[in-house]
Short mmCIF file of C-alpha atoms in Angstrom, two decimals:
data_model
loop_
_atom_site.label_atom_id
_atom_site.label_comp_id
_atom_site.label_asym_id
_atom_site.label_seq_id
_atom_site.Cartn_x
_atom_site.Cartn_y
_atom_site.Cartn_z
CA UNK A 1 130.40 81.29 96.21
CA UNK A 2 128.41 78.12 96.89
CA UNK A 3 127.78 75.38 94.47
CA UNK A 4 123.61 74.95 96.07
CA UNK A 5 121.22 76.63 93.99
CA UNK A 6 118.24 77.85 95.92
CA UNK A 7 114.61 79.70 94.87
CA UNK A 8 113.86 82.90 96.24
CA UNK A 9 111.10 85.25 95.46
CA UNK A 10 111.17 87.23 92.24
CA UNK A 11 111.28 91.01 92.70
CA UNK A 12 110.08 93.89 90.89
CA UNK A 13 114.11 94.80 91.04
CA UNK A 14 114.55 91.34 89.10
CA UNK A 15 112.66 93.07 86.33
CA UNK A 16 116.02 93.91 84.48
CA UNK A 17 117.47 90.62 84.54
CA UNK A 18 114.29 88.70 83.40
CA UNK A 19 114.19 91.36 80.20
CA UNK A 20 117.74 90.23 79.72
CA UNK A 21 117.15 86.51 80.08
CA UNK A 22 113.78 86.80 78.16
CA UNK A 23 115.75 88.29 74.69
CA UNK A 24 118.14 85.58 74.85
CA UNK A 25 118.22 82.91 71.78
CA UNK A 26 117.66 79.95 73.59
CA UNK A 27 114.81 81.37 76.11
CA UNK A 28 113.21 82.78 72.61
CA UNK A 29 113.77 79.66 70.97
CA UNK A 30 111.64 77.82 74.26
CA UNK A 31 108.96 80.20 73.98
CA UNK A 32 108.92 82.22 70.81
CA UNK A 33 105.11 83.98 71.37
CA UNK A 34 104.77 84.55 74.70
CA UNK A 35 105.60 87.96 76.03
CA UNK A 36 106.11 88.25 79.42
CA UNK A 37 104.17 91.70 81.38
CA UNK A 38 106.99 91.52 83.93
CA UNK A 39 105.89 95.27 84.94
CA UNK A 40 102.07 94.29 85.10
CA UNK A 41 103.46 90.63 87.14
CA UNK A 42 104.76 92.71 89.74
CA UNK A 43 102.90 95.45 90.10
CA UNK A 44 99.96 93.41 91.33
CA UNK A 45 100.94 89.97 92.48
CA UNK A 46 98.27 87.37 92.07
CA UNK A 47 97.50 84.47 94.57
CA UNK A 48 97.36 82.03 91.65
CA UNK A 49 100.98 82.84 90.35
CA UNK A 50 104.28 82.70 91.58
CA UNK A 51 107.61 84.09 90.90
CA UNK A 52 111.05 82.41 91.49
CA UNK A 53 114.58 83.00 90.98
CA UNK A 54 116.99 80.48 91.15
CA UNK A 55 120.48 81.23 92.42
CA UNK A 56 123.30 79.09 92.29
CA UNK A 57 125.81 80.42 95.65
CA UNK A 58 124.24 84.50 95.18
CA UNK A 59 124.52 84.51 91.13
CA UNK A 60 121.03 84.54 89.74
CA UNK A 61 120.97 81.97 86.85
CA UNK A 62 117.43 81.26 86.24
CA UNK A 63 113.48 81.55 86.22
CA UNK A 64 110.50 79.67 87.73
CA UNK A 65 106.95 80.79 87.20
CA UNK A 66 104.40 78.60 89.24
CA UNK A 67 100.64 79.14 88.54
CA UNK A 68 97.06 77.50 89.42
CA UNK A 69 96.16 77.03 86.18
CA UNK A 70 92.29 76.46 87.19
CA UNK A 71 92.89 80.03 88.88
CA UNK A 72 93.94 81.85 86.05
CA UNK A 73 92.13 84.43 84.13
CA UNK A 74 93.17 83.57 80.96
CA UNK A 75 92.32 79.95 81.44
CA UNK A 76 95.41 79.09 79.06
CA UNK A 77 95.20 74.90 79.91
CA UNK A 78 91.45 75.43 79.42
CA UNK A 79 88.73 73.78 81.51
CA UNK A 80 91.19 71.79 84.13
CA UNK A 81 90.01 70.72 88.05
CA UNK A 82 91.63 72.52 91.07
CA UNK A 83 94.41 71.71 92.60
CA UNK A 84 97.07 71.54 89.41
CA UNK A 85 99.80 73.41 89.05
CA UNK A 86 101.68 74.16 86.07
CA UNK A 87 105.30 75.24 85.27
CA UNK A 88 107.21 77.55 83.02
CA UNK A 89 111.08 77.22 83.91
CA UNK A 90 114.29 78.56 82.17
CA UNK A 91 118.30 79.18 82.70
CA UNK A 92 118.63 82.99 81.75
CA UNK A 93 122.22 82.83 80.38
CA UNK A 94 123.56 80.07 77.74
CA UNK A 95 126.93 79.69 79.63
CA UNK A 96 124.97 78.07 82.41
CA UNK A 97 122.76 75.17 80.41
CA UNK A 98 123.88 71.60 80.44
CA UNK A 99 125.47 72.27 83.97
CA UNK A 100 122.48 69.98 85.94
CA UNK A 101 120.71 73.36 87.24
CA UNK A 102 117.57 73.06 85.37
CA UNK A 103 117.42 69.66 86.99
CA UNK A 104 117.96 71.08 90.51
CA UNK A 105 115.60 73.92 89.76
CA UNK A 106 112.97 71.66 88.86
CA UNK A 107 112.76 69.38 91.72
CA UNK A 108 112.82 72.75 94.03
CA UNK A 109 110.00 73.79 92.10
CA UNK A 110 108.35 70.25 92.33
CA UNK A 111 108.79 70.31 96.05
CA UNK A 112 107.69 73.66 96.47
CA UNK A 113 104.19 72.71 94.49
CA UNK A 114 103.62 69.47 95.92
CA UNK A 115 104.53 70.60 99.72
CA UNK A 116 100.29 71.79 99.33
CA UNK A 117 98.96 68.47 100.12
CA UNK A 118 96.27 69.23 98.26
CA UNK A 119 98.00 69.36 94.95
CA UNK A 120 97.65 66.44 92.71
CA UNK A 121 100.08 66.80 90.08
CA UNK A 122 101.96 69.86 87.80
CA UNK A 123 101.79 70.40 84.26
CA UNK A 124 104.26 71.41 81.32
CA UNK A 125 103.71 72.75 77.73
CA UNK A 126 107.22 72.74 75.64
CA UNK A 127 106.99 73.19 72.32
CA UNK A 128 106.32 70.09 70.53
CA UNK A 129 109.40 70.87 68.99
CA UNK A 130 111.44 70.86 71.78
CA UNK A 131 112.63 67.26 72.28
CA UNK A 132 115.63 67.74 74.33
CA UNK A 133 112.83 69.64 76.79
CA UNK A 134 110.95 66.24 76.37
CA UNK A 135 113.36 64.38 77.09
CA UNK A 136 114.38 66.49 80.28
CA UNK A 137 111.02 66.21 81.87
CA UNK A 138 110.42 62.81 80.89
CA UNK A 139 114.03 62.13 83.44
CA UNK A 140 112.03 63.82 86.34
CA UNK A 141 108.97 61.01 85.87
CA UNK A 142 106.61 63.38 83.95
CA UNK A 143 104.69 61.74 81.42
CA UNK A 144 103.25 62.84 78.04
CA UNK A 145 99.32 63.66 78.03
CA UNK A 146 99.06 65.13 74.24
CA UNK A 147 99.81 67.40 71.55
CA UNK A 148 97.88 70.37 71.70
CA UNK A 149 98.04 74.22 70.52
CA UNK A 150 98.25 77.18 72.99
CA UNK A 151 97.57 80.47 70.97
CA UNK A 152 99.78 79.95 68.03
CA UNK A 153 102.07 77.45 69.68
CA UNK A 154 102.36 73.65 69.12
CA UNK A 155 102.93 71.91 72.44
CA UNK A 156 103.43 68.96 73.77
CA UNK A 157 101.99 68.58 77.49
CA UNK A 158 103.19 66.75 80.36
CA UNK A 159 102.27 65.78 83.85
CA UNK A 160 103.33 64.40 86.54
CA UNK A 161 100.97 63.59 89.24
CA UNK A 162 101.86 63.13 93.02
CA UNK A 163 102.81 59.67 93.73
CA UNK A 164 104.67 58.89 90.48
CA UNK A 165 106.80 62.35 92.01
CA UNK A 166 106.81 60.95 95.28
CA UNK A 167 108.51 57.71 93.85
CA UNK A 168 111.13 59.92 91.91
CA UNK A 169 111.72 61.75 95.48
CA UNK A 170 112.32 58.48 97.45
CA UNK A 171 114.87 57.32 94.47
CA UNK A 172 116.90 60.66 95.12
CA UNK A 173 116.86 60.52 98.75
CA UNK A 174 118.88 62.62 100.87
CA UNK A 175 119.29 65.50 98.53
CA UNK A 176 119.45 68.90 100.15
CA UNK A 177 116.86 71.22 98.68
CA UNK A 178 115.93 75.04 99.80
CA UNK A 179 113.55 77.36 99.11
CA UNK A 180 114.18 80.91 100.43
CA UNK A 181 110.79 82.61 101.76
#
């Protein structure tokens, strides 16, 4: 098995697995009231949303949701300009945090969104609560905007913007990352 972790598109056949990851403690504990319509998700893909599944060698080991937040219909982040994107990213299995994946997973994801030229920067909503979160995007140059309350969640929301990720990118240079298409 190889040690690279790569995206690929998420399946309707992932649909099992992402049940799984979604009922385990620490993916509940990240996101306690927001259930997932994996069935609905698949069933009629939307241009403004994206599903990922990162493998590490052919072992799936986590989740990457991608969306244009000005896009969708539920306007969650509210009144916000085109071209954002915004992440929701997790390791489905306990065994497999503190291993550096979530780190890999999110600069695929990074490069993935900000290969559009015309995206300006990606946003992230952990819970307020959530400091080690904080802390983990704060390590890939995403900076806090505010405190703010998304249904009956209290978040804390970050962005990063293009060139403060482009100056991350050029301070990890010659990394190998791949996206499967």
């Amino acid at each position: 098995m190889s040690n690279q972790i790569t995206l690929r598109p998420a399946t309707a056949a992932d649909i099992p697995r992402l049940r799984h990851w979604d009922e385990q403690p620490h993916v509940i504990a990240a996101n306690p009231n927001d259930p997932w319509d994996w069935e609905s998700d698949f069933a009629a893909p939307a241009d403004w949303q994206e599903h990922w599944i990162a493998e590490l060698g052919d072992r799936p080991i986590g989740f990457i949701e991608i969306i244009d937040p000005a896009q969708e219909p539920t306007h969650y982040w509210g009144d916000v300009p085109a071209n954002l994107r915004a992440l929701d990213i997790w390791i489905g299995e306990a065994t497999d945090l503190n291993q550096g994946y979530g780190t890999t997973m999110i600069q695929l994801a990074l490069a993935h969104c900000f290969a559009d030229p015309a995206v300006t920067a990606v946003l992230v909503d952990p819970l307020a609560s959530n400091t080690r979160a904080h802390r983990f995007y704060e390590r890939q140059g995403f900076t806090f905007v505010e405190h703010r309350r998304f249904g009956s969640d209290d978040c804390s929301v970050y962005r990063l913007n293009r060139a403060d990720w482009a100056q991350t990118m050029a301070m990890t240079e010659g990394q190998s990352l791949t996206i499967a298409t």
